[in-house]
PDB file of C-alpha atoms and ligand atoms in Angstrom:
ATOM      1  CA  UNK P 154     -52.256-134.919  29.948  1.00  0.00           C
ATOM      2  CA  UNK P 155     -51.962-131.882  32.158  1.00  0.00           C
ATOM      3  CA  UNK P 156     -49.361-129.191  32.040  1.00  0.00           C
ATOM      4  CA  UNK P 157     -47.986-128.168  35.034  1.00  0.00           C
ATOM      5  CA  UNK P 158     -47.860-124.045  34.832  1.00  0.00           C
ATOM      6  CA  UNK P 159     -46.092-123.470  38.134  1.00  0.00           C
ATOM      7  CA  UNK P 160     -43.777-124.593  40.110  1.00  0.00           C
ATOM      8  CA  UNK P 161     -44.915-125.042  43.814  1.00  0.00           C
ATOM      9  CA  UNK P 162     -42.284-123.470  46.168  1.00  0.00           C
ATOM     10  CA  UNK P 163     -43.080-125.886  49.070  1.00  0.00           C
ATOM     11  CA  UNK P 164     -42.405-128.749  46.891  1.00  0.00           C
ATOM     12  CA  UNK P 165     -39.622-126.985  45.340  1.00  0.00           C
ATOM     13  CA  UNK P 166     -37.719-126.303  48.313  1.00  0.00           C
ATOM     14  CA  UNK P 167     -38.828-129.791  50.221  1.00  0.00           C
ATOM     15  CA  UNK P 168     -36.577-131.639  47.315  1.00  0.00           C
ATOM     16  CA  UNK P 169     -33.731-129.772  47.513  1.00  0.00           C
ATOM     17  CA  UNK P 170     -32.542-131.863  49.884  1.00  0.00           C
ATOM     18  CA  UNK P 171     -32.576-135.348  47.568  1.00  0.00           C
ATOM     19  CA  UNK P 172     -31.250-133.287  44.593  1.00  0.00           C
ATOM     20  CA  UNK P 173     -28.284-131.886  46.898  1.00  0.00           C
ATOM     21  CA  UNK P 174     -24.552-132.922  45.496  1.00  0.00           C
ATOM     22  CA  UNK P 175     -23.076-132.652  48.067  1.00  0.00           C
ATOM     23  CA  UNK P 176     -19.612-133.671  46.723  1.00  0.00           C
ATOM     24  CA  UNK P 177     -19.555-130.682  44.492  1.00  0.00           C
ATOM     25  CA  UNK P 178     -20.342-128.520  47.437  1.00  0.00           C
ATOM     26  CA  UNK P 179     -16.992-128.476  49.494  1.00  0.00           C
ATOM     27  CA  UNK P 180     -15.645-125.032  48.215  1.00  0.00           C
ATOM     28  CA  UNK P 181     -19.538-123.289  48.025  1.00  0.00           C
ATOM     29  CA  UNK P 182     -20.219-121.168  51.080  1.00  0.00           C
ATOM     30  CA  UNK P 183     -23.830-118.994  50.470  1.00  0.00           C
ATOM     31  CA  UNK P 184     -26.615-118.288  52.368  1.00  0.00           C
ATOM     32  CA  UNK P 185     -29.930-116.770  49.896  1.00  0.00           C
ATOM     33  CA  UNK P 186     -33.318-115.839  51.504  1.00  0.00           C
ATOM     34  CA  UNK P 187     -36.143-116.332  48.876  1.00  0.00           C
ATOM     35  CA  UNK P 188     -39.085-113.549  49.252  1.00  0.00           C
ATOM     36  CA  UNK P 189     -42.116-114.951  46.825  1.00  0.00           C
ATOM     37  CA  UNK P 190     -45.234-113.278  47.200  1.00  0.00           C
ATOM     38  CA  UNK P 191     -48.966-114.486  46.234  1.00  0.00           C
ATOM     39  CA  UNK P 192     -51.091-117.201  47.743  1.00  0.00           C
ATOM     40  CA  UNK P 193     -48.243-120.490  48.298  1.00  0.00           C
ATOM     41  CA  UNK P 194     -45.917-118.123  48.283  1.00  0.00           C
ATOM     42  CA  UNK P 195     -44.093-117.715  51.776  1.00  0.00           C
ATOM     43  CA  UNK P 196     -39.919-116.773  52.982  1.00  0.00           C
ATOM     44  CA  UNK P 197     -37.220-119.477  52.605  1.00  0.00           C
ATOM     45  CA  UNK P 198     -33.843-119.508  53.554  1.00  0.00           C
ATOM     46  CA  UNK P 199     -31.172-121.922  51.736  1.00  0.00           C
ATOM     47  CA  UNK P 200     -27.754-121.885  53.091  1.00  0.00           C
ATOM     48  CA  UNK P 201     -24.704-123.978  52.149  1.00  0.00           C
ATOM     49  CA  UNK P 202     -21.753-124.427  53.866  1.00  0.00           C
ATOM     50  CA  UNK P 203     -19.158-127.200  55.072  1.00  0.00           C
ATOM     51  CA  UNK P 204     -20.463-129.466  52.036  1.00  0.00           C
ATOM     52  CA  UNK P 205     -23.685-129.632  53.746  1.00  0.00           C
ATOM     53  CA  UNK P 206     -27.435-127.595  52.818  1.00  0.00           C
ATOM     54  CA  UNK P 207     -29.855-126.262  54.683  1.00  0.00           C
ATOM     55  CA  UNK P 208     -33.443-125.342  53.869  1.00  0.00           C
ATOM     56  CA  UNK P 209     -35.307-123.431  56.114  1.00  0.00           C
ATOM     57  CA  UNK P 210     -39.066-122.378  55.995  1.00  0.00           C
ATOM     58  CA  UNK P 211     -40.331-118.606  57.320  1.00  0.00           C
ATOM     59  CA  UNK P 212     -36.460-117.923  58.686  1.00  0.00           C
ATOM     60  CA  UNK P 213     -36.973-115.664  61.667  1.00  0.00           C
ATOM     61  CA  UNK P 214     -34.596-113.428  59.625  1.00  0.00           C
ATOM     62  CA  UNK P 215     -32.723-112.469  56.469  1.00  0.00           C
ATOM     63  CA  UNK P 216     -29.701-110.734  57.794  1.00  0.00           C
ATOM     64  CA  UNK P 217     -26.998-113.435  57.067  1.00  0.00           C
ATOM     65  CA  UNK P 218     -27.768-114.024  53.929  1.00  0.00           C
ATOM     66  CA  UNK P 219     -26.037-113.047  50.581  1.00  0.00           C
ATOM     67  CA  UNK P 220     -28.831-112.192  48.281  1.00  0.00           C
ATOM     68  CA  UNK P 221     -32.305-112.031  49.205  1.00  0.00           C
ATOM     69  CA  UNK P 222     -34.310-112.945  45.855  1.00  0.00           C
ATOM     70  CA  UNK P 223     -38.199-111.219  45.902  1.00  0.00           C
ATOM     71  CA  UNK P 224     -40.448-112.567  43.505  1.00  0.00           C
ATOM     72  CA  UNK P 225     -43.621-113.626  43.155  1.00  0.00           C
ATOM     73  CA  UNK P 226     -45.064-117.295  41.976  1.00  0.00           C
ATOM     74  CA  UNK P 227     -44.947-116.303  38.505  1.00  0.00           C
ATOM     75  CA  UNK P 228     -41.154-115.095  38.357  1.00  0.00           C
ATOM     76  CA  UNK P 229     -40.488-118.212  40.831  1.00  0.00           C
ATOM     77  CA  UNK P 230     -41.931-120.808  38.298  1.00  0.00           C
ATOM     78  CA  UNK P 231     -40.594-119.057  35.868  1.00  0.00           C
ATOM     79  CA  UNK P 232     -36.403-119.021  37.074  1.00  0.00           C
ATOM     80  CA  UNK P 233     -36.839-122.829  38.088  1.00  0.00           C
ATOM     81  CA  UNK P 234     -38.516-123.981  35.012  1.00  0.00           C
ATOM     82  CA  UNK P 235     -36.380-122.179  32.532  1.00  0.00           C
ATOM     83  CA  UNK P 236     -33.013-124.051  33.208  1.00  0.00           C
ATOM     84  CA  UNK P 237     -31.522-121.134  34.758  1.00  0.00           C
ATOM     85  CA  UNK P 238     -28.219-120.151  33.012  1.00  0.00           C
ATOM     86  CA  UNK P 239     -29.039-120.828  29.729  1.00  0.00           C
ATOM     87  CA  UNK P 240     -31.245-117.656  29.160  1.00  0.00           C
ATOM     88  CA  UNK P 241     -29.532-114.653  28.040  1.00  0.00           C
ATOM     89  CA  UNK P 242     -30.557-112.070  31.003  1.00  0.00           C
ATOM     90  CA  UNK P 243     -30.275-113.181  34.275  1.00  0.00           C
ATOM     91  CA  UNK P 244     -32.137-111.964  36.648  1.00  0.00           C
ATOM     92  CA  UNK P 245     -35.310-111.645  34.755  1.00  0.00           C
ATOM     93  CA  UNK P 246     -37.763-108.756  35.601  1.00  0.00           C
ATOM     94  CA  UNK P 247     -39.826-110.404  37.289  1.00  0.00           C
ATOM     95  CA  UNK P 248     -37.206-111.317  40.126  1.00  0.00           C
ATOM     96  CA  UNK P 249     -35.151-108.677  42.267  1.00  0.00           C
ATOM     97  CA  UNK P 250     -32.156-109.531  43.687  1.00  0.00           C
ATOM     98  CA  UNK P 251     -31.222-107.814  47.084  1.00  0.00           C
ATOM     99  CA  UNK P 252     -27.341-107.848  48.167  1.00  0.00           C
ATOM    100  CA  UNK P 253     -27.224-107.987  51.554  1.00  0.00           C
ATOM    101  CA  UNK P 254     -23.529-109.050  51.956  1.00  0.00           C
ATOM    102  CA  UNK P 255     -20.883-110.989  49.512  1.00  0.00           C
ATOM    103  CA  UNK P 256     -19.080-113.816  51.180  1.00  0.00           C
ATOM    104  CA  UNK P 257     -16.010-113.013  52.624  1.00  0.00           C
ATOM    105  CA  UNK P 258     -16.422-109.138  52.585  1.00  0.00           C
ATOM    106  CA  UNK P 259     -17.888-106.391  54.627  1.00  0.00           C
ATOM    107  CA  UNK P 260     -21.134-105.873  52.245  1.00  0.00           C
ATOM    108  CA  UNK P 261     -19.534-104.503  49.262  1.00  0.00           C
ATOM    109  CA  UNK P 262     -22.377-104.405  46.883  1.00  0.00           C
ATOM    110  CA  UNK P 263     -22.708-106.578  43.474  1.00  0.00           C
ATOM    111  CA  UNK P 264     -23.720-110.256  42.347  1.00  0.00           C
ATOM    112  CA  UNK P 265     -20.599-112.557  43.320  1.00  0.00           C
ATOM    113  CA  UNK P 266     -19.989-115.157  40.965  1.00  0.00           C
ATOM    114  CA  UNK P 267     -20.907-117.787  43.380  1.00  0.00           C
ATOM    115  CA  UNK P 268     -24.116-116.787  43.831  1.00  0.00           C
ATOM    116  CA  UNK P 269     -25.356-117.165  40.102  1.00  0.00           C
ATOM    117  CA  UNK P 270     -27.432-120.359  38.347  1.00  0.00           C
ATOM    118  CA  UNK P 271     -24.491-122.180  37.027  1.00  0.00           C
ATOM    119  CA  UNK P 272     -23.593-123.094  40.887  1.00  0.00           C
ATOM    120  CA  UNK P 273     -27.175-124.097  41.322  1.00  0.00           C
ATOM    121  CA  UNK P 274     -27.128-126.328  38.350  1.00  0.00           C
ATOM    122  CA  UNK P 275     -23.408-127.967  39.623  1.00  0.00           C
ATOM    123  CA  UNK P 276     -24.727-128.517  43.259  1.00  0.00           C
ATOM    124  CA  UNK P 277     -28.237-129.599  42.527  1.00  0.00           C
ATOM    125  CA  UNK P 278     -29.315-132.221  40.295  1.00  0.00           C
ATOM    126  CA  UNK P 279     -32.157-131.458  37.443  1.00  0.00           C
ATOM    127  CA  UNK P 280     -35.401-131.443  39.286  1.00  0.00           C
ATOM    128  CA  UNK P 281     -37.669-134.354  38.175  1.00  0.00           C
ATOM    129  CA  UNK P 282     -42.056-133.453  38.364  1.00  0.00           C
ATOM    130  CA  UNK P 283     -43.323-135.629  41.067  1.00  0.00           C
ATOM    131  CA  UNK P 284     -45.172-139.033  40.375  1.00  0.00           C
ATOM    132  CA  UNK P 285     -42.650-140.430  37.546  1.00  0.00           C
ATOM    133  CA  UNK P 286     -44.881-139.607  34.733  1.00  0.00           C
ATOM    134  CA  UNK P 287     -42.938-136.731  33.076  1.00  0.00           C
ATOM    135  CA  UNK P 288     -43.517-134.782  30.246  1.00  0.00           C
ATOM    136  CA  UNK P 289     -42.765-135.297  26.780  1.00  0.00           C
ATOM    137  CA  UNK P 290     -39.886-132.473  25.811  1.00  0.00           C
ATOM    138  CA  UNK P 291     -41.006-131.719  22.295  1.00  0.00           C
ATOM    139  CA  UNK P 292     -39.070-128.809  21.361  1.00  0.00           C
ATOM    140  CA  UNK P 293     -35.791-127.056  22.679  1.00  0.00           C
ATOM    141  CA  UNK P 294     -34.909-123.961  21.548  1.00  0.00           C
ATOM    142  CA  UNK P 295     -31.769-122.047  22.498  1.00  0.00           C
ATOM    143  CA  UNK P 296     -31.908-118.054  21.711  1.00  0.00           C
ATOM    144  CA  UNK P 297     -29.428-115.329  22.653  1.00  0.00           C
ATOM    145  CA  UNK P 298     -31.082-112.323  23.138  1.00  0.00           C
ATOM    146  CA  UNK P 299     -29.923-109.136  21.500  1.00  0.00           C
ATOM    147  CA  UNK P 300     -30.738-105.990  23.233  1.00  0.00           C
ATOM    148  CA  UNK P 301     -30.935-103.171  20.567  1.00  0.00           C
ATOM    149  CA  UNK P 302     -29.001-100.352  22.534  1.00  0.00           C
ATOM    150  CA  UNK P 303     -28.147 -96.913  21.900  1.00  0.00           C
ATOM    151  CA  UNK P 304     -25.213 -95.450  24.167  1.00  0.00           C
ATOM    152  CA  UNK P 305     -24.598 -91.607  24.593  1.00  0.00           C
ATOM    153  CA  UNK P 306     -21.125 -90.941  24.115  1.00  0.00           C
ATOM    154  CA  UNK P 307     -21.624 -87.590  26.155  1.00  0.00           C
ATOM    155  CA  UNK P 308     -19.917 -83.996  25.575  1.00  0.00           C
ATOM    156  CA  UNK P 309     -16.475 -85.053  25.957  1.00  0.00           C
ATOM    157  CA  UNK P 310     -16.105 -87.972  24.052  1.00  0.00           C
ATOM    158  CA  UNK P 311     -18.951 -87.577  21.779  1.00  0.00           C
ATOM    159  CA  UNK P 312     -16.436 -83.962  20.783  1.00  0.00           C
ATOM    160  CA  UNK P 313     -13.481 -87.158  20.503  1.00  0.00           C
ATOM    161  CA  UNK P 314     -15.616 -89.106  18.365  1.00  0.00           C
ATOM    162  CA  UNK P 315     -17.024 -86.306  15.632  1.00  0.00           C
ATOM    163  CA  UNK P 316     -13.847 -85.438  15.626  1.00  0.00           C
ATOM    164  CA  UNK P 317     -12.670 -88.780  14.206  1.00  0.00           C
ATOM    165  CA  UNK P 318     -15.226 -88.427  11.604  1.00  0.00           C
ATOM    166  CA  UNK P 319     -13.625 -85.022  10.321  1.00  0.00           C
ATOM    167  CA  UNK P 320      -9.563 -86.861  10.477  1.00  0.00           C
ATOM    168  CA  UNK P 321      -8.731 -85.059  13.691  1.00  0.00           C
ATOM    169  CA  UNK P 322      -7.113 -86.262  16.602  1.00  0.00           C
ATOM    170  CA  UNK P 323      -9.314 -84.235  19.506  1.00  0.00           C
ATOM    171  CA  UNK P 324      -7.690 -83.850  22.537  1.00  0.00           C
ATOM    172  CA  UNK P 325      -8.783 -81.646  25.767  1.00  0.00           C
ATOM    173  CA  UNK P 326      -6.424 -79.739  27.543  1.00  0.00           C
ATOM    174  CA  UNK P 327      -6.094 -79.247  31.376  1.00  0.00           C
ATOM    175  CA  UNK P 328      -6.693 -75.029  32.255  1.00  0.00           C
ATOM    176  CA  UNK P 329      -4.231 -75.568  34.786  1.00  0.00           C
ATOM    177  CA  UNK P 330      -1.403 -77.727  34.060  1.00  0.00           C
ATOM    178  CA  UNK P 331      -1.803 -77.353  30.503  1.00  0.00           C
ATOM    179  CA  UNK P 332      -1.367 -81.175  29.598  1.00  0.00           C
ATOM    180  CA  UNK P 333      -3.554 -83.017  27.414  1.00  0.00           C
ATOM    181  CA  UNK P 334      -5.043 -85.988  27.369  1.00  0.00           C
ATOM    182  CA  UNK P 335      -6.222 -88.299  24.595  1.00  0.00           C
ATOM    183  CA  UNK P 336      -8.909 -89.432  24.045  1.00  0.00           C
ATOM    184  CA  UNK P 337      -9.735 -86.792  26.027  1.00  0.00           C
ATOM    185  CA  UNK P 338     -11.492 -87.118  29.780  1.00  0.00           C
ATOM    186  CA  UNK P 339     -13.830 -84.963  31.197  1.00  0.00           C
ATOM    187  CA  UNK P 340     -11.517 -84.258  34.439  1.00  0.00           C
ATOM    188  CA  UNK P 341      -7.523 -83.590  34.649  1.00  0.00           C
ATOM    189  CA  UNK P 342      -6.533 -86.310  36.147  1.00  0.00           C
ATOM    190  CA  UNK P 343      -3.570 -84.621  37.659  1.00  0.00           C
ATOM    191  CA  UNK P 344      -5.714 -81.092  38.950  1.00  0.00           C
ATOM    192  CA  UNK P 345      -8.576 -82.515  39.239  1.00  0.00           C
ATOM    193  CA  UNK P 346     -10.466 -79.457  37.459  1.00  0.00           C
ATOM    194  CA  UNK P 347     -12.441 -79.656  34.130  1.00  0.00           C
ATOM    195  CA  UNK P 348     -10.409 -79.566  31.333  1.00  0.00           C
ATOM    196  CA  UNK P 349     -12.685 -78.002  28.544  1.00  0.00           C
ATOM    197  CA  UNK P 350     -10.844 -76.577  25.862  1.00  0.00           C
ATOM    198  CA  UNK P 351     -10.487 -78.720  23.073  1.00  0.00           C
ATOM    199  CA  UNK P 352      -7.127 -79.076  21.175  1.00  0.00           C
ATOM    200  CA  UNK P 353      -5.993 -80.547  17.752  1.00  0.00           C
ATOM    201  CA  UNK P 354      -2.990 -83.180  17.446  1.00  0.00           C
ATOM    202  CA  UNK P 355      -1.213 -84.734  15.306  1.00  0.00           C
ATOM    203  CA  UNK P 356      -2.113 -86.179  12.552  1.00  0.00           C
ATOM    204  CA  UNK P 357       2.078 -87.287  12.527  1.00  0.00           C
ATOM    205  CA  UNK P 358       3.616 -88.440  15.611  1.00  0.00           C
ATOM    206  CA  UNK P 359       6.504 -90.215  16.725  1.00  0.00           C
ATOM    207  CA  UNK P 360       6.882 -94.000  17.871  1.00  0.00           C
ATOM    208  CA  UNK P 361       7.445 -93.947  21.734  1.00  0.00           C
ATOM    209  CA  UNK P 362       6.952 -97.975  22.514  1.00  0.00           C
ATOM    210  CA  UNK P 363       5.409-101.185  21.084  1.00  0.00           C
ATOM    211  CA  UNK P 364       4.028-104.278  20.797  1.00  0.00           C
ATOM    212  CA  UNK P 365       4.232-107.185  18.619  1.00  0.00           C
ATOM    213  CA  UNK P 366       1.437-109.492  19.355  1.00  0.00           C
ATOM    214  CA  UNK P 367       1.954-113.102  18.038  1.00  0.00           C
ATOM    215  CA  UNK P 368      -1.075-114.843  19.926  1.00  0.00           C
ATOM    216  CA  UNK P 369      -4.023-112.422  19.683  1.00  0.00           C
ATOM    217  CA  UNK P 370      -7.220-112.084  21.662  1.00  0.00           C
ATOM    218  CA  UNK P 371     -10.507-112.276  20.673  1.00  0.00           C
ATOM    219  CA  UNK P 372     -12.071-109.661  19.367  1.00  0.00           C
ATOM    220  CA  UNK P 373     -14.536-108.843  22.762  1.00  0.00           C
ATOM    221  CA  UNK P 374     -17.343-107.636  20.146  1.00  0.00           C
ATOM    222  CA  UNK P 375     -16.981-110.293  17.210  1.00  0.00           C
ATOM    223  CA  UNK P 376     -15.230-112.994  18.656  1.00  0.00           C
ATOM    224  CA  UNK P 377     -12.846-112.749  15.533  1.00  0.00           C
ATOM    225  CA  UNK P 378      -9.035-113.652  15.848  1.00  0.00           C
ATOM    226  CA  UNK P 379      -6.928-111.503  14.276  1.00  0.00           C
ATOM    227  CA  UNK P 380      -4.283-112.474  11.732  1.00  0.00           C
ATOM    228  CA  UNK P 381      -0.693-112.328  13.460  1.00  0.00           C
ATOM    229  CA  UNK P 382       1.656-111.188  13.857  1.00  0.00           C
ATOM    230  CA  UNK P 383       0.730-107.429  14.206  1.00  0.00           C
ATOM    231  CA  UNK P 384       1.755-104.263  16.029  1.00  0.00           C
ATOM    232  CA  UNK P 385       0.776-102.139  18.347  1.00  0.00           C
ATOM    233  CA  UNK P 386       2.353 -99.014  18.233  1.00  0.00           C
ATOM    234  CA  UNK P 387       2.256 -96.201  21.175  1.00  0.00           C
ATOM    235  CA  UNK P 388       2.004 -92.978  19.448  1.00  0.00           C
ATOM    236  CA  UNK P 389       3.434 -89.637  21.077  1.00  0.00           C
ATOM    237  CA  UNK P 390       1.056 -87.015  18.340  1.00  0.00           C
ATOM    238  CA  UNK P 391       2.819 -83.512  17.550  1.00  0.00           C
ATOM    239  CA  UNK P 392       1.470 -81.589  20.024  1.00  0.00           C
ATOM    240  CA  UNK P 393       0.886 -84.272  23.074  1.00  0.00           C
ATOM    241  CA  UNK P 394       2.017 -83.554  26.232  1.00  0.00           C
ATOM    242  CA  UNK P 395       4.312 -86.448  27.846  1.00  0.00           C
ATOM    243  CA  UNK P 396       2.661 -89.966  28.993  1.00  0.00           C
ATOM    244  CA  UNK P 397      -0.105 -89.288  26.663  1.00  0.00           C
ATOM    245  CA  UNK P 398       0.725 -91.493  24.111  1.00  0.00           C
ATOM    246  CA  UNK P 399      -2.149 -93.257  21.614  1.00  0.00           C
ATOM    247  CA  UNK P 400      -1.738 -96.519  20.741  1.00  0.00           C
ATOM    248  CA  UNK P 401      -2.992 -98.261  17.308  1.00  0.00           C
ATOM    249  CA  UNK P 402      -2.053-101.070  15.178  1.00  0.00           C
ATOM    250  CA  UNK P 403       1.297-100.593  12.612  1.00  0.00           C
ATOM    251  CA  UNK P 404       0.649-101.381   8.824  1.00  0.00           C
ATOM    252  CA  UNK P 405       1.671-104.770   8.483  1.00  0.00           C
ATOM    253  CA  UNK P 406       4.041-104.202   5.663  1.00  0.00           C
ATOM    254  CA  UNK P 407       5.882-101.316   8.173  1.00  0.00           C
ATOM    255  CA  UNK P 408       6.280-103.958  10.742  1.00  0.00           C
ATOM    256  CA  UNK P 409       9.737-104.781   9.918  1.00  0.00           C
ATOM    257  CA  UNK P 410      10.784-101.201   9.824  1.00  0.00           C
ATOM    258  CA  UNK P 411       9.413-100.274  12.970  1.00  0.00           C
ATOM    259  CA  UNK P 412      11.793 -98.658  15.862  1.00  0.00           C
ATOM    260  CA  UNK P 413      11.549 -96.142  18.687  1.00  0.00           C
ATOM    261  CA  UNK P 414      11.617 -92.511  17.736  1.00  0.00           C
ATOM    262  CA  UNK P 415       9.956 -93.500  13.835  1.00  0.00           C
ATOM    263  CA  UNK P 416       7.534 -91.118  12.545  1.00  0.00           C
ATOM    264  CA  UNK P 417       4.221 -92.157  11.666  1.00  0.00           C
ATOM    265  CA  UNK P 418       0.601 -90.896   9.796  1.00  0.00           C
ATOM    266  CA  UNK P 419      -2.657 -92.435  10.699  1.00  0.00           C
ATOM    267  CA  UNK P 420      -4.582 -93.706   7.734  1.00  0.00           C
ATOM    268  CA  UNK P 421      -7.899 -93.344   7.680  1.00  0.00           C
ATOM    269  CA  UNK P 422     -10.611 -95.148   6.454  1.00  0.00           C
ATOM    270  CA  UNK P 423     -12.171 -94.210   3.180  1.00  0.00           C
ATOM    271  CA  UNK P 424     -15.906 -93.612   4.842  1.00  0.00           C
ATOM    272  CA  UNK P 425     -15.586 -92.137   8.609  1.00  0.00           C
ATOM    273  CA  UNK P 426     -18.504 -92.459  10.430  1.00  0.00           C
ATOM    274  CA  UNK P 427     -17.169 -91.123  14.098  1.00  0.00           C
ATOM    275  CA  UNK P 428     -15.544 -94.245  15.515  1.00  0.00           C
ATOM    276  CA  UNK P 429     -12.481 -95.820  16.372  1.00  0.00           C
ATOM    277  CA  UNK P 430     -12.446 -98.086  12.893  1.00  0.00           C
ATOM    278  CA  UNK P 431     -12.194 -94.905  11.776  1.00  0.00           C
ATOM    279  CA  UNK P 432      -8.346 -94.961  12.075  1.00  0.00           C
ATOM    280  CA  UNK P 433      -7.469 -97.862  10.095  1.00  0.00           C
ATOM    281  CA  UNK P 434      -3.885 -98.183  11.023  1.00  0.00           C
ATOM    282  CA  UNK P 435      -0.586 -95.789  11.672  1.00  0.00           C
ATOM    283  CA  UNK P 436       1.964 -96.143   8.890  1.00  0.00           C
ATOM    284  CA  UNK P 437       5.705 -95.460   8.503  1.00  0.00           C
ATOM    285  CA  UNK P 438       6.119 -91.539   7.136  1.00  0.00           C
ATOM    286  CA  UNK P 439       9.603 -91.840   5.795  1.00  0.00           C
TER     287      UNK P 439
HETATM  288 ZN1   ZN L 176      -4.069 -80.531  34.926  1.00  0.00          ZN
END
């Protein structure tokens, strides 16, 4: 048996045609010009539109398409073999993808949702290897990559955050208008100017608004629900200047007592280590 290590763009492209759905294809409207370098490489232009497809070989030009993908016969072989979409970084390195124009718009630049491999796996069937004798699948493996990151919180916040880790609420405080804004911002957003001086508030403050939340979100890091109900309070710190309220949850066991114009503490977490779990909660100061 023989393992077939590329994919052959001619033969790729020639069955798009067979694999086209083109029931599924009534609301899709994309044109994307295909750059693969190397020897069997070449330019192809696939465009959809009115339920219908299009493959073209060396287009006389790119300019109406969407996305222009460049890659060579390695990152080719590589996109169509690995069942696009299921991967956890798309594009891969190998492949650059050009905006040109997004449908419906003057060339705003970004990827439109349209134009990414789920759509390609609802309008084209799974491509079958040529000559019915297909390979033997012997293992599938799905993996979510983690990218280890580390993110610079920069002057301003990064001032914001250490100051979390000491108990302080940090805000910064416009030269000219004198307001000040938590968690602070580099720029006034009322002036315009840099607002550099750095000013302490709180810890106590006084319930301007709130929330109860009976259906929560997921948490967008964990995924975690949180129990409900619970409260959101919008906090107006001693010191704040108007509109700049900070918002945290309410001790549960406050929740009952909660009204406009209570006074509250921030309780902190036994360990701070500069972030926001470093707040736990706000709590009733009767
Ligand atoms: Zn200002």
């Amino acid at each position: 048996m023989t393992l077939e290590h590329r994919t052959d763009p001619e033969s790729f492209f020639a069955s798009l045609k067979d694999r086209f759905r083109s029931g599924e294809a009534a609301d899709a409207e994309f044109s994307v010009g295909y750059r693969i370098a190397g020897d069997g490489g070449g330019d192809w232009k696939v465009t959809v539109g009115e339920g219908g497809l299009n493959v073209e070989k060396d287009p006389a030009g790119f300019d109406d398409c969407h996305v222009i993908v460049h890659t060579d016969l390695n990152g080719f072989s590589g996109a169509v073999r690995g069942g696009a979409g299921d991967r956890g970084t798309f594009p891969p390195p190998s492949i650059r993808i050009e905006t040109v124009r997004l449908p419906g718009s003057g060339g705003a630049v970004g990827i439109e949702p349209d134009l990414t491999p789920s759509v390609a796996l609802r309008l084209f069937d799974r491509r079958r290897p040529a000559g019915g004798n297909r390979p033997e699948e012997l293992v599938s493996l799905k993996v979510m990559n983690a990218i280890d990151q580390r993110f610079a919180t920069g002057p301003v916040m990064g001032r914001w955050f250490a100051g979390l880790k000491d108990r302080k609420f940090l805000a910064n405080k416009c030269p000219e208008c004198g307001r000040t804004q938590i968690p602070p911002r580099e720029i006034c957003a009322v002036c315009r100017v840099r607002a550099e001086e750095f000013v302490e508030l709180g810890p106590k403050g006084t319930i301007t608004a709130w929330d109860l939340v009976y259906y929560a979100s997921p948490d967008p890091l964990t995924g975690a629900i949180r129990e409900t109900p619970y409260a959101v309070v919008y906090v107006m710190l001693d010191g704040a200047s108007e509109q700049e309220a900070f918002s945290l949850e309410l001790k549960k066991s406050d929740i009952g007592n909660m009204k406009i114009g209570g006074r509250v503490r921030p309780v902190w977490a036994e360990k701070t280590k500069g972030s926001y779990e470093d707040i736990l909660y706000f709590e009733l100061d009767d």
